mmCIF file of C-alpha atoms and ligand atoms in Angstrom:
data_model
loop_
_atom_site.group_PDB
_atom_site.id
_atom_site.type_symbol
_atom_site.label_atom_id
_atom_site.label_comp_id
_atom_site.label_asym_id
_atom_site.label_seq_id
_atom_site.Cartn_x
_atom_site.Cartn_y
_atom_site.Cartn_z
ATOM 1 C CA MET A 1 -15.770 32.777 -9.383
ATOM 2 C CA HIS A 2 -17.696 31.552 -12.406
ATOM 3 C CA THR A 3 -18.220 27.825 -12.734
ATOM 4 C CA SER A 4 -19.891 26.163 -15.657
ATOM 5 C CA ILE A 5 -20.449 22.490 -16.177
ATOM 6 C CA GLU A 6 -19.369 21.605 -19.687
ATOM 7 C CA THR A 7 -20.299 18.037 -20.299
ATOM 8 C CA SER A 8 -23.503 16.161 -19.877
ATOM 9 C CA ALA A 9 -21.702 14.037 -17.310
ATOM 10 C CA SER A 10 -22.217 16.806 -14.775
ATOM 11 C CA PRO A 11 -23.380 15.500 -11.430
ATOM 12 C CA GLN A 12 -26.469 17.677 -11.564
ATOM 13 C CA SER A 13 -27.611 16.630 -15.014
ATOM 14 C CA VAL A 14 -26.790 12.937 -14.754
ATOM 15 C CA ASP A 15 -28.185 12.041 -11.391
ATOM 16 C CA PRO A 16 -29.007 14.428 -8.571
ATOM 17 C CA ALA A 17 -28.192 11.688 -6.079
ATOM 18 C CA LEU A 18 -24.854 10.785 -7.612
ATOM 19 C CA ALA A 19 -22.671 9.261 -4.929
ATOM 20 C CA ALA A 20 -19.277 10.379 -6.152
ATOM 21 C CA TRP A 21 -17.720 12.143 -9.117
ATOM 22 C CA ARG A 22 -14.532 13.752 -10.455
ATOM 23 C CA GLU A 23 -14.537 17.391 -11.521
ATOM 24 C CA VAL A 24 -11.811 18.528 -13.888
ATOM 25 C CA ASP A 25 -11.210 22.246 -14.311
ATOM 26 C CA LEU A 26 -10.277 22.747 -17.973
ATOM 27 C CA ASP A 27 -9.443 26.414 -17.419
ATOM 28 C CA ALA A 28 -6.877 25.444 -14.784
ATOM 29 C CA ILE A 29 -5.377 23.022 -17.319
ATOM 30 C CA GLY A 30 -5.289 25.831 -19.890
ATOM 31 C CA ARG A 31 -3.477 28.126 -17.467
ATOM 32 C CA ASN A 32 -0.988 25.381 -16.550
ATOM 33 C CA VAL A 33 -0.311 24.713 -20.242
ATOM 34 C CA ARG A 34 0.362 28.407 -20.885
ATOM 35 C CA ALA A 35 2.711 28.603 -17.889
ATOM 36 C CA LEU A 36 4.620 25.509 -19.056
ATOM 37 C CA ALA A 37 4.784 26.721 -22.666
ATOM 38 C CA ASP A 38 6.357 29.959 -21.398
ATOM 39 C CA ILE A 39 8.919 28.068 -19.340
ATOM 40 C CA ALA A 40 9.733 25.752 -22.233
ATOM 41 C CA ALA A 41 10.084 28.489 -24.871
ATOM 42 C CA PRO A 42 11.825 28.566 -27.279
ATOM 43 C CA ALA A 43 11.356 24.800 -27.038
ATOM 44 C CA SER A 44 7.910 23.454 -27.932
ATOM 45 C CA LEU A 45 5.544 21.792 -25.482
ATOM 46 C CA MET A 46 4.114 18.278 -25.765
ATOM 47 C CA VAL A 47 1.205 17.632 -23.414
ATOM 48 C CA VAL A 48 1.140 14.002 -22.301
ATOM 49 C CA ILE A 49 -2.362 12.547 -22.160
ATOM 50 C CA LYS A 50 -1.771 8.825 -21.720
ATOM 51 C CA ALA A 51 -4.075 6.864 -19.383
ATOM 52 C CA ASP A 52 -7.071 9.043 -20.264
ATOM 53 C CA ALA A 53 -5.012 12.149 -19.487
ATOM 54 C CA TYR A 54 -4.040 10.844 -16.038
ATOM 55 C CA SER A 55 -7.813 10.262 -15.479
ATOM 56 C CA HIS A 56 -8.786 13.809 -16.539
ATOM 57 C CA GLY A 57 -10.424 12.825 -19.864
ATOM 58 C CA SER A 58 -8.073 12.692 -22.857
ATOM 59 C CA VAL A 59 -10.178 14.319 -25.593
ATOM 60 C CA GLU A 60 -11.276 17.280 -23.454
ATOM 61 C CA VAL A 61 -7.764 17.799 -22.099
ATOM 62 C CA ALA A 62 -6.271 17.534 -25.602
ATOM 63 C CA ARG A 63 -8.624 20.226 -26.902
ATOM 64 C CA ALA A 64 -7.952 22.514 -23.929
ATOM 65 C CA ALA A 65 -4.199 21.957 -24.251
ATOM 66 C CA VAL A 66 -4.070 22.704 -27.970
ATOM 67 C CA ALA A 67 -6.235 25.813 -27.482
ATOM 68 C CA SER A 68 -3.775 27.010 -24.833
ATOM 69 C CA GLY A 69 -0.622 26.572 -26.881
ATOM 70 C CA ALA A 70 0.462 22.929 -26.728
ATOM 71 C CA ASP A 71 2.174 22.070 -30.026
ATOM 72 C CA HIS A 72 2.208 18.297 -29.617
ATOM 73 C CA LEU A 73 0.310 15.586 -27.773
ATOM 74 C CA GLY A 74 1.925 12.455 -26.364
ATOM 75 C CA VAL A 75 0.296 9.104 -25.659
ATOM 76 C CA ALA A 76 1.509 5.637 -24.779
ATOM 77 C CA VAL A 77 -0.480 3.209 -26.968
ATOM 78 C CA LEU A 78 -1.828 3.630 -30.494
ATOM 79 C CA GLU A 79 -5.462 3.248 -29.442
ATOM 80 C CA GLU A 80 -5.090 6.456 -27.438
ATOM 81 C CA ALA A 81 -3.845 8.271 -30.536
ATOM 82 C CA PHE A 82 -6.686 6.881 -32.673
ATOM 83 C CA GLU A 83 -9.196 8.121 -30.101
ATOM 84 C CA LEU A 84 -7.866 11.674 -30.564
ATOM 85 C CA ARG A 85 -8.014 11.426 -34.360
ATOM 86 C CA SER A 86 -11.579 10.057 -34.219
ATOM 87 C CA ALA A 87 -12.512 13.062 -32.107
ATOM 88 C CA GLY A 88 -11.222 15.345 -34.881
ATOM 89 C CA ILE A 89 -8.033 16.460 -33.137
ATOM 90 C CA THR A 90 -5.416 17.154 -35.807
ATOM 91 C CA ALA A 91 -2.444 18.292 -33.671
ATOM 92 C CA PRO A 92 0.794 16.274 -33.953
ATOM 93 C CA VAL A 93 0.545 13.135 -31.814
ATOM 94 C CA LEU A 94 3.381 10.826 -30.794
ATOM 95 C CA ALA A 95 2.608 7.291 -29.565
ATOM 96 C CA TRP A 96 5.550 5.620 -27.842
ATOM 97 C CA LEU A 97 4.463 2.153 -26.819
ATOM 98 C CA ALA A 98 3.797 -0.514 -29.434
ATOM 99 C CA GLY A 99 4.950 -4.068 -30.081
ATOM 100 C CA PRO A 100 5.089 -6.482 -32.997
ATOM 101 C CA GLY A 101 1.835 -6.541 -34.965
ATOM 102 C CA ALA A 102 0.753 -3.072 -33.830
ATOM 103 C CA ARG A 103 -1.552 -1.084 -36.130
ATOM 104 C CA TYR A 104 1.318 0.938 -37.636
ATOM 105 C CA ALA A 105 -0.286 1.244 -41.089
ATOM 106 C CA GLU A 106 -3.338 2.910 -39.580
ATOM 107 C CA ALA A 107 -1.072 5.176 -37.543
ATOM 108 C CA VAL A 108 0.756 6.286 -40.698
ATOM 109 C CA ALA A 109 -2.530 6.791 -42.522
ATOM 110 C CA CYS A 110 -3.858 9.111 -39.807
ATOM 111 C CA ASP A 111 -0.575 10.934 -39.291
ATOM 112 C CA VAL A 112 0.344 9.610 -35.857
ATOM 113 C CA SER A 113 4.087 9.727 -35.176
ATOM 114 C CA LEU A 114 5.698 6.572 -33.871
ATOM 115 C CA ALA A 115 8.547 5.835 -31.509
ATOM 116 C CA ALA A 116 11.086 3.231 -32.597
ATOM 117 C CA TYR A 117 13.231 1.499 -29.984
ATOM 118 C CA SER A 118 14.985 -1.110 -32.133
ATOM 119 C CA CYS A 119 15.994 -2.073 -35.671
ATOM 120 C CA ALA A 120 13.254 -4.688 -35.872
ATOM 121 C CA GLN A 121 10.684 -2.119 -34.859
ATOM 122 C CA VAL A 122 11.731 0.559 -37.349
ATOM 123 C CA GLU A 123 11.732 -2.067 -40.112
ATOM 124 C CA GLU A 124 8.208 -3.131 -39.226
ATOM 125 C CA ILE A 125 7.104 0.506 -39.185
ATOM 126 C CA ALA A 126 8.715 1.116 -42.598
ATOM 127 C CA ARG A 127 6.989 -1.958 -44.094
ATOM 128 C CA ALA A 128 3.643 -0.755 -42.731
ATOM 129 C CA ALA A 129 4.219 2.710 -44.211
ATOM 130 C CA ALA A 130 5.105 1.192 -47.602
ATOM 131 C CA SER A 131 1.924 -0.894 -47.499
ATOM 132 C CA VAL A 132 -0.216 2.232 -47.388
ATOM 133 C CA GLY A 133 2.034 4.249 -49.699
ATOM 134 C CA GLY A 134 2.910 6.613 -46.849
ATOM 135 C CA ARG A 135 5.916 7.826 -44.914
ATOM 136 C CA ALA A 136 6.089 7.116 -41.178
ATOM 137 C CA GLN A 137 7.118 9.990 -38.922
ATOM 138 C CA VAL A 138 9.521 8.305 -36.514
ATOM 139 C CA HIS A 139 11.112 9.360 -33.225
ATOM 140 C CA LEU A 140 14.107 7.119 -32.482
ATOM 141 C CA LYS A 141 14.490 6.401 -28.785
ATOM 142 C CA ALA A 142 17.927 6.089 -27.209
ATOM 143 C CA GLU A 143 18.627 4.221 -23.996
ATOM 144 C CA THR A 144 20.417 6.652 -21.685
ATOM 145 C CA GLY A 145 19.980 5.145 -18.231
ATOM 146 C CA MET A 146 16.336 4.381 -17.505
ATOM 147 C CA TRP A 147 16.673 0.854 -18.937
ATOM 148 C CA ARG A 148 13.062 0.735 -20.000
ATOM 149 C CA GLY A 149 12.520 1.316 -23.755
ATOM 150 C CA GLY A 150 15.129 2.522 -26.234
ATOM 151 C CA ALA A 151 18.214 1.307 -28.084
ATOM 152 C CA ALA A 152 21.407 1.035 -26.040
ATOM 153 C CA ALA A 153 24.698 2.308 -27.478
ATOM 154 C CA GLY A 154 25.578 -0.832 -29.517
ATOM 155 C CA GLU A 155 22.225 -1.060 -31.266
ATOM 156 C CA TRP A 156 21.844 2.727 -31.493
ATOM 157 C CA ARG A 157 24.522 2.962 -34.220
ATOM 158 C CA GLU A 158 22.788 0.268 -36.243
ATOM 159 C CA LEU A 159 19.386 1.844 -35.619
ATOM 160 C CA VAL A 160 20.375 5.302 -36.864
ATOM 161 C CA ASP A 161 22.131 3.817 -39.935
ATOM 162 C CA LEU A 162 19.107 1.689 -40.770
ATOM 163 C CA ALA A 163 16.682 4.577 -40.175
ATOM 164 C CA GLY A 164 18.863 6.750 -42.421
ATOM 165 C CA ARG A 165 18.638 4.174 -45.226
ATOM 166 C CA LEU A 166 14.866 3.847 -44.796
ATOM 167 C CA GLN A 167 14.578 7.608 -44.880
ATOM 168 C CA ARG A 168 16.474 7.762 -48.172
ATOM 169 C CA ARG A 169 14.134 5.089 -49.525
ATOM 170 C CA GLY A 170 11.200 7.246 -48.529
ATOM 171 C CA THR A 171 9.334 5.007 -46.098
ATOM 172 C CA VAL A 172 10.272 6.809 -42.879
ATOM 173 C CA ASP A 173 11.082 10.345 -41.848
ATOM 174 C CA VAL A 174 13.224 10.549 -38.737
ATOM 175 C CA VAL A 175 11.669 13.607 -37.141
ATOM 176 C CA GLY A 176 12.792 12.972 -33.570
ATOM 177 C CA VAL A 177 15.533 11.576 -31.341
ATOM 178 C CA TRP A 178 14.583 11.219 -27.731
ATOM 179 C CA SER A 179 15.045 9.553 -24.361
ATOM 180 C CA HIS A 180 13.435 9.554 -20.912
ATOM 181 C CA LEU A 181 14.814 10.402 -17.467
ATOM 182 C CA ALA A 182 14.677 8.003 -14.523
ATOM 183 C CA CYS A 183 15.298 10.440 -11.666
ATOM 184 C CA ALA A 184 14.169 13.876 -12.855
ATOM 185 C CA ASP A 185 12.122 14.307 -9.682
ATOM 186 C CA GLU A 186 15.372 14.045 -7.701
ATOM 187 C CA PRO A 187 17.209 17.026 -9.190
ATOM 188 C CA ARG A 188 20.380 16.245 -7.223
ATOM 189 C CA SER A 189 20.674 12.701 -8.503
ATOM 190 C CA SER A 190 23.853 12.264 -10.535
ATOM 191 C CA SER A 191 21.952 10.062 -12.969
ATOM 192 C CA ASN A 192 20.371 13.180 -14.533
ATOM 193 C CA ASP A 193 23.681 14.508 -15.794
ATOM 194 C CA ALA A 194 24.805 11.023 -16.781
ATOM 195 C CA GLN A 195 21.651 10.637 -18.896
ATOM 196 C CA LEU A 196 22.153 14.073 -20.423
ATOM 197 C CA ARG A 197 25.701 13.138 -21.523
ATOM 198 C CA LEU A 198 24.526 9.885 -23.096
ATOM 199 C CA PHE A 199 21.669 11.705 -24.804
ATOM 200 C CA LEU A 200 24.082 14.223 -26.332
ATOM 201 C CA ASP A 201 26.235 11.298 -27.552
ATOM 202 C CA ALA A 202 23.187 9.657 -29.106
ATOM 203 C CA VAL A 203 22.240 12.874 -30.921
ATOM 204 C CA GLU A 204 25.788 13.176 -32.223
ATOM 205 C CA VAL A 205 25.847 9.598 -33.474
ATOM 206 C CA ALA A 206 22.534 10.223 -35.240
ATOM 207 C CA GLY A 207 24.002 13.362 -36.816
ATOM 208 C CA ARG A 208 26.983 11.400 -38.147
ATOM 209 C CA ALA A 209 24.497 9.000 -39.767
ATOM 210 C CA GLY A 210 23.061 12.003 -41.600
ATOM 211 C CA LEU A 211 19.981 12.426 -39.393
ATOM 212 C CA GLU A 212 18.980 15.915 -38.386
ATOM 213 C CA PRO A 213 15.696 15.509 -36.566
ATOM 214 C CA SER A 214 13.658 18.618 -35.771
ATOM 215 C CA TRP A 215 12.684 17.289 -32.362
ATOM 216 C CA ARG A 216 15.311 16.310 -29.820
ATOM 217 C CA HIS A 217 13.556 15.675 -26.505
ATOM 218 C CA LEU A 218 14.414 14.403 -23.048
ATOM 219 C CA ALA A 219 12.563 16.383 -20.344
ATOM 220 C CA ASN A 220 9.398 15.387 -18.475
ATOM 221 C CA SER A 221 7.571 17.801 -16.122
ATOM 222 C CA ALA A 222 10.220 17.739 -13.393
ATOM 223 C CA ALA A 223 13.074 18.433 -15.814
ATOM 224 C CA THR A 224 11.037 21.102 -17.612
ATOM 225 C CA LEU A 225 10.754 22.979 -14.317
ATOM 226 C CA SER A 226 14.265 22.365 -13.021
ATOM 227 C CA ARG A 227 16.602 21.814 -15.992
ATOM 228 C CA PRO A 228 16.446 24.400 -18.781
ATOM 229 C CA ASP A 229 19.584 22.774 -20.199
ATOM 230 C CA MET A 230 17.472 19.691 -20.960
ATOM 231 C CA HIS A 231 14.708 21.436 -22.905
ATOM 232 C CA PHE A 232 16.257 20.895 -26.373
ATOM 233 C CA ASP A 233 13.523 21.304 -29.047
ATOM 234 C CA LEU A 234 10.579 19.879 -27.141
ATOM 235 C CA VAL A 235 9.558 19.049 -23.563
ATOM 236 C CA ARG A 236 7.011 16.377 -22.621
ATOM 237 C CA CYS A 237 4.836 17.410 -19.686
ATOM 238 C CA GLY A 238 2.175 15.314 -17.996
ATOM 239 C CA LEU A 239 1.885 15.741 -14.244
ATOM 240 C CA ALA A 240 2.529 19.509 -14.247
ATOM 241 C CA VAL A 241 -0.218 20.043 -16.840
ATOM 242 C CA TYR A 242 -2.672 18.634 -14.312
ATOM 243 C CA GLY A 243 -1.337 21.053 -11.722
ATOM 244 C CA VAL A 244 0.471 18.547 -9.554
ATOM 245 C CA ASP A 245 3.930 19.659 -8.574
ATOM 246 C CA PRO A 246 6.509 17.089 -9.693
ATOM 247 C CA LEU A 247 9.112 18.644 -7.378
ATOM 248 C CA ALA A 248 8.327 19.998 -3.948
ATOM 249 C CA GLY A 249 8.030 23.762 -4.279
ATOM 250 C CA HIS A 250 8.812 24.243 -7.976
ATOM 251 C CA GLY A 251 5.175 24.086 -9.090
ATOM 252 C CA ALA A 252 4.155 26.773 -6.638
ATOM 253 C CA THR A 253 6.676 29.216 -8.089
ATOM 254 C CA VAL A 254 5.116 28.929 -11.517
ATOM 255 C CA GLY A 255 1.562 28.914 -10.127
ATOM 256 C CA LEU A 256 0.398 25.454 -11.207
ATOM 257 C CA GLU A 257 -3.229 24.776 -10.226
ATOM 258 C CA GLN A 258 -4.489 21.281 -9.496
ATOM 259 C CA ALA A 259 -7.275 20.536 -11.993
ATOM 260 C CA MET A 260 -8.758 17.406 -10.378
ATOM 261 C CA THR A 261 -11.336 17.482 -7.593
ATOM 262 C CA LEU A 262 -12.917 14.309 -6.242
ATOM 263 C CA LYS A 263 -16.232 14.694 -4.479
ATOM 264 C CA GLY A 264 -18.759 12.509 -2.725
ATOM 265 C CA THR A 265 -22.197 13.045 -1.227
ATOM 266 C CA VAL A 266 -22.673 12.301 2.468
ATOM 267 C CA THR A 267 -25.108 9.398 2.808
ATOM 268 C CA HIS A 268 -25.421 9.144 6.605
ATOM 269 C CA VAL A 269 -24.472 11.124 9.728
ATOM 270 C CA LYS A 270 -24.562 10.062 13.364
ATOM 271 C CA GLU A 271 -23.367 10.999 16.827
ATOM 272 C CA ALA A 272 -20.652 8.898 18.417
ATOM 273 C CA PRO A 273 -19.372 8.931 21.998
ATOM 274 C CA ALA A 274 -15.744 9.527 23.001
ATOM 275 C CA GLY A 275 -13.660 6.383 22.575
ATOM 276 C CA ALA A 276 -15.642 4.907 19.677
ATOM 277 C CA GLY A 277 -13.438 2.696 17.475
ATOM 278 C CA VAL A 278 -14.196 3.534 13.849
ATOM 279 C CA SER A 279 -14.074 1.183 10.830
ATOM 280 C CA TYR A 280 -12.145 -2.081 10.366
ATOM 281 C CA GLY A 281 -9.479 -2.796 12.930
ATOM 282 C CA HIS A 282 -10.477 0.197 15.063
ATOM 283 C CA THR A 283 -7.392 2.101 13.903
ATOM 284 C CA TYR A 284 -9.160 5.364 14.799
ATOM 285 C CA ARG A 285 -10.838 6.215 18.098
ATOM 286 C CA THR A 286 -12.883 9.340 18.672
ATOM 287 C CA SER A 287 -11.225 11.543 21.269
ATOM 288 C CA THR A 288 -14.460 13.292 22.317
ATOM 289 C CA ALA A 289 -18.147 12.926 21.579
ATOM 290 C CA THR A 290 -18.417 13.804 17.893
ATOM 291 C CA ARG A 291 -20.370 13.357 14.676
ATOM 292 C CA LEU A 292 -19.311 10.892 12.010
ATOM 293 C CA ALA A 293 -20.297 11.195 8.351
ATOM 294 C CA LEU A 294 -20.309 8.379 5.807
ATOM 295 C CA VAL A 295 -19.018 9.117 2.295
ATOM 296 C CA PRO A 296 -19.611 6.577 -0.496
ATOM 297 C CA LEU A 297 -16.042 6.400 -1.824
ATOM 298 C CA GLY A 298 -13.603 3.617 -1.079
ATOM 299 C CA TYR A 299 -10.564 1.748 -2.255
ATOM 300 C CA ALA A 300 -12.528 0.193 -5.121
ATOM 301 C CA ASP A 301 -12.840 3.756 -6.423
ATOM 302 C CA GLY A 302 -9.094 4.303 -6.072
ATOM 303 C CA ILE A 303 -8.941 5.901 -2.635
ATOM 304 C CA PRO A 304 -5.829 4.555 -0.927
ATOM 305 C CA VAL A 305 -6.224 2.837 2.414
ATOM 306 C CA ALA A 306 -4.236 5.413 4.345
ATOM 307 C CA PRO A 307 -2.622 3.814 7.374
ATOM 308 C CA GLY A 308 -2.997 5.745 10.664
ATOM 309 C CA THR A 309 -4.164 8.593 8.557
ATOM 310 C CA ALA A 310 -3.764 12.321 8.802
ATOM 311 C CA VAL A 311 -5.530 12.773 5.467
ATOM 312 C CA ARG A 312 -8.278 15.335 5.475
ATOM 313 C CA ALA A 313 -11.356 15.777 3.347
ATOM 314 C CA GLY A 314 -13.065 19.158 3.094
ATOM 315 C CA TRP A 315 -16.582 20.407 3.801
ATOM 316 C CA ARG A 316 -17.402 24.019 2.901
ATOM 317 C CA GLY A 317 -13.921 25.222 3.740
ATOM 318 C CA HIS A 318 -13.482 23.097 6.864
ATOM 319 C CA PRO A 319 -10.946 20.276 6.980
ATOM 320 C CA VAL A 320 -12.547 17.027 8.206
ATOM 321 C CA PRO A 321 -10.188 14.117 8.999
ATOM 322 C CA LEU A 322 -10.694 10.660 7.558
ATOM 323 C CA ALA A 323 -11.571 8.375 10.466
ATOM 324 C CA GLY A 324 -10.164 4.861 10.359
ATOM 325 C CA ARG A 325 -9.554 2.596 7.417
ATOM 326 C CA VAL A 326 -10.986 3.336 4.024
ATOM 327 C CA CYS A 327 -13.376 0.471 3.119
ATOM 328 C CA MET A 328 -14.183 -0.962 -0.307
ATOM 329 C CA ASP A 329 -16.985 1.470 -1.216
ATOM 330 C CA GLN A 330 -17.158 3.823 1.729
ATOM 331 C CA LEU A 331 -15.224 5.791 4.279
ATOM 332 C CA VAL A 332 -15.971 7.759 7.427
ATOM 333 C CA VAL A 333 -15.011 11.362 8.188
ATOM 334 C CA ASP A 334 -15.007 12.843 11.682
ATOM 335 C CA VAL A 335 -16.902 16.128 11.314
ATOM 336 C CA GLY A 336 -16.859 17.151 14.992
ATOM 337 C CA ASP A 337 -19.656 19.614 15.670
ATOM 338 C CA LEU A 338 -19.929 20.910 12.093
ATOM 339 C CA PRO A 339 -23.559 20.848 10.899
ATOM 340 C CA VAL A 340 -22.873 18.321 8.101
ATOM 341 C CA GLN A 341 -26.040 16.685 6.745
ATOM 342 C CA PRO A 342 -26.797 13.736 4.477
ATOM 343 C CA GLY A 343 -26.790 15.033 0.907
ATOM 344 C CA ASP A 344 -23.943 17.494 1.518
ATOM 345 C CA GLU A 345 -20.919 17.481 -0.779
ATOM 346 C CA VAL A 346 -17.591 16.459 0.718
ATOM 347 C CA THR A 347 -14.360 16.992 -1.217
ATOM 348 C CA LEU A 348 -11.949 14.084 -0.884
ATOM 349 C CA LEU A 349 -9.054 15.449 -2.837
ATOM 350 C CA GLY A 350 -8.759 18.725 -4.696
ATOM 351 C CA PRO A 351 -6.926 22.022 -4.932
ATOM 352 C CA GLY A 352 -7.747 22.772 -1.267
ATOM 353 C CA ARG A 353 -10.626 25.232 -1.563
ATOM 354 C CA ASP A 354 -12.959 23.168 0.617
ATOM 355 C CA GLY A 355 -10.349 22.354 3.256
ATOM 356 C CA GLU A 356 -9.272 19.095 1.608
ATOM 357 C CA HIS A 357 -5.771 17.871 0.907
ATOM 358 C CA THR A 358 -4.150 18.079 -2.525
ATOM 359 C CA VAL A 359 -2.964 15.089 -4.544
ATOM 360 C CA ARG A 360 0.601 15.999 -3.521
ATOM 361 C CA ARG A 361 -0.333 15.936 0.189
ATOM 362 C CA TRP A 362 -2.258 12.663 -0.171
ATOM 363 C CA SER A 363 0.842 11.222 -1.781
ATOM 364 C CA ASP A 364 3.109 12.406 1.035
ATOM 365 C CA LEU A 365 0.741 10.988 3.675
ATOM 366 C CA THR A 366 -0.063 7.648 2.044
ATOM 367 C CA GLY A 367 3.192 6.821 0.285
ATOM 368 C CA ARG A 368 1.349 6.331 -3.031
ATOM 369 C CA SER A 369 2.793 8.266 -5.952
ATOM 370 C CA THR A 370 0.840 11.240 -7.297
ATOM 371 C CA TYR A 371 0.674 9.442 -10.665
ATOM 372 C CA GLU A 372 -0.876 6.338 -9.104
ATOM 373 C CA LEU A 373 -3.354 8.390 -7.099
ATOM 374 C CA LEU A 374 -4.634 10.177 -10.206
ATOM 375 C CA THR A 375 -4.707 7.230 -12.582
ATOM 376 C CA GLY A 376 -6.062 4.936 -9.872
ATOM 377 C CA LEU A 377 -9.337 6.887 -9.654
ATOM 378 C CA ASP A 378 -11.775 4.408 -11.118
ATOM 379 C CA ARG A 379 -13.232 5.870 -14.298
ATOM 380 C CA ARG A 380 -16.276 3.614 -14.435
ATOM 381 C CA ARG A 381 -17.304 4.031 -10.814
ATOM 382 C CA VAL A 382 -16.519 7.737 -10.457
ATOM 383 C CA PRO A 383 -17.960 9.704 -13.403
ATOM 384 C CA LEU A 384 -16.167 12.687 -14.846
ATOM 385 C CA ALA A 385 -17.512 16.228 -15.199
ATOM 386 C CA HIS A 386 -15.570 18.996 -16.940
ATOM 387 C CA VAL A 387 -15.960 22.472 -15.505
ATOM 388 C CA ARG A 388 -14.405 25.861 -16.166
ATOM 389 C CA ARG A 389 -13.405 28.059 -13.255
ATOM 390 C CA THR A 390 -12.257 31.343 -14.713
HETATM 391 C C1 PLP B 1 4.528 9.803 -18.782
HETATM 392 C C2 PLP B 1 5.651 10.279 -19.617
HETATM 393 C C3 PLP B 1 5.995 11.641 -19.656
HETATM 394 C C4 PLP B 1 5.364 12.679 -18.760
HETATM 395 O O1 PLP B 1 5.910 12.573 -17.478
HETATM 396 P P1 PLP B 1 5.496 13.603 -16.315
HETATM 397 O O2 PLP B 1 6.414 13.281 -15.215
HETATM 398 O O3 PLP B 1 4.064 13.287 -15.998
HETATM 399 O O4 PLP B 1 5.655 14.960 -16.878
HETATM 400 C C5 PLP B 1 6.979 12.037 -20.534
HETATM 401 N N1 PLP B 1 7.595 11.140 -21.331
HETATM 402 C C6 PLP B 1 7.308 9.830 -21.314
HETATM 403 C C7 PLP B 1 8.035 8.903 -22.202
HETATM 404 C C8 PLP B 1 6.336 9.350 -20.443
HETATM 405 O O5 PLP B 1 6.071 8.036 -20.405
#
């Protein structure tokens, strides 16, 4: 296995005594993107990189994704799109979360596509486009059953008529019609089919208003893997790109690889007798005489306080259980008679090579969603290093 550290934020080059860091494998992301693009074909693939690419580093992930065949990038807020443009990334970008007063004119000027959820919003976007002598690329969002953003049936008719008029006037181009699923990770939920029916209605209503957008899109990662009938022209994948299975078992069949590894350096090791109560509340007691190692990662870094935990970290291929409650900046692992020493690397969460649990397993054991686990990793406290494992 060849590993190279790509950025200067590598643990070795920044600080040899770095307490904790995140390693993101850009080659794994590239392989996941290719696998998802194959599944989506003939539909196109949008790689979703909101929230700093689910804590994986948005610019690096965007470059790796585009190099591996992603046709579009998706972000939530405009600032995330501007960051990509400033970094020289020219791929199509859609930003889907903006309110009154948002920097729409700048978005039009740097060719960022915009979601519109309402008549007021598409009017504001059109005015901003006119002010810079441009045409806004707009994706109209239909409410189909998530009840988050998007125009519900009554307003949808008005929205598509208005967008059609603005398009004829030349201030907007309706390039997309889209919606978002509430229960895609529960493939048997009846709400998936109900949302599909309402989405098809919305597309038809848009067609009757003279709109023929190139991009009709509905599917997130879970639906991309489980519902080919929902692929339409474009699928929007986040979680699966990072190699976390959105549906138990489906990711394994397509060979997704978890890209994130979280590591810490052991700061202290000591012997403890049988029956020692470890950490706050003594929720863990040693069953035999053992060795306990201290790792400088805690809930302030985004490690969940796993109750009565069965979560395991990894040391050189050996699983080592977390002992007792995770503290603010530190946690204890029970290393038994393994020869763990201060200065050794321990893997807290990763693809499993060192004996640690995956993000999916952490989620199952702690009840925190995989999305929260990834985005909860504190980006200021736990520096990021990009690596390539070919
Ligand atoms: C986050 C998000 C996605 C990606 O969802 P995953 O489940 O991570 O694939 C797709 N579309 C929208 C609108 C989103 O907010």
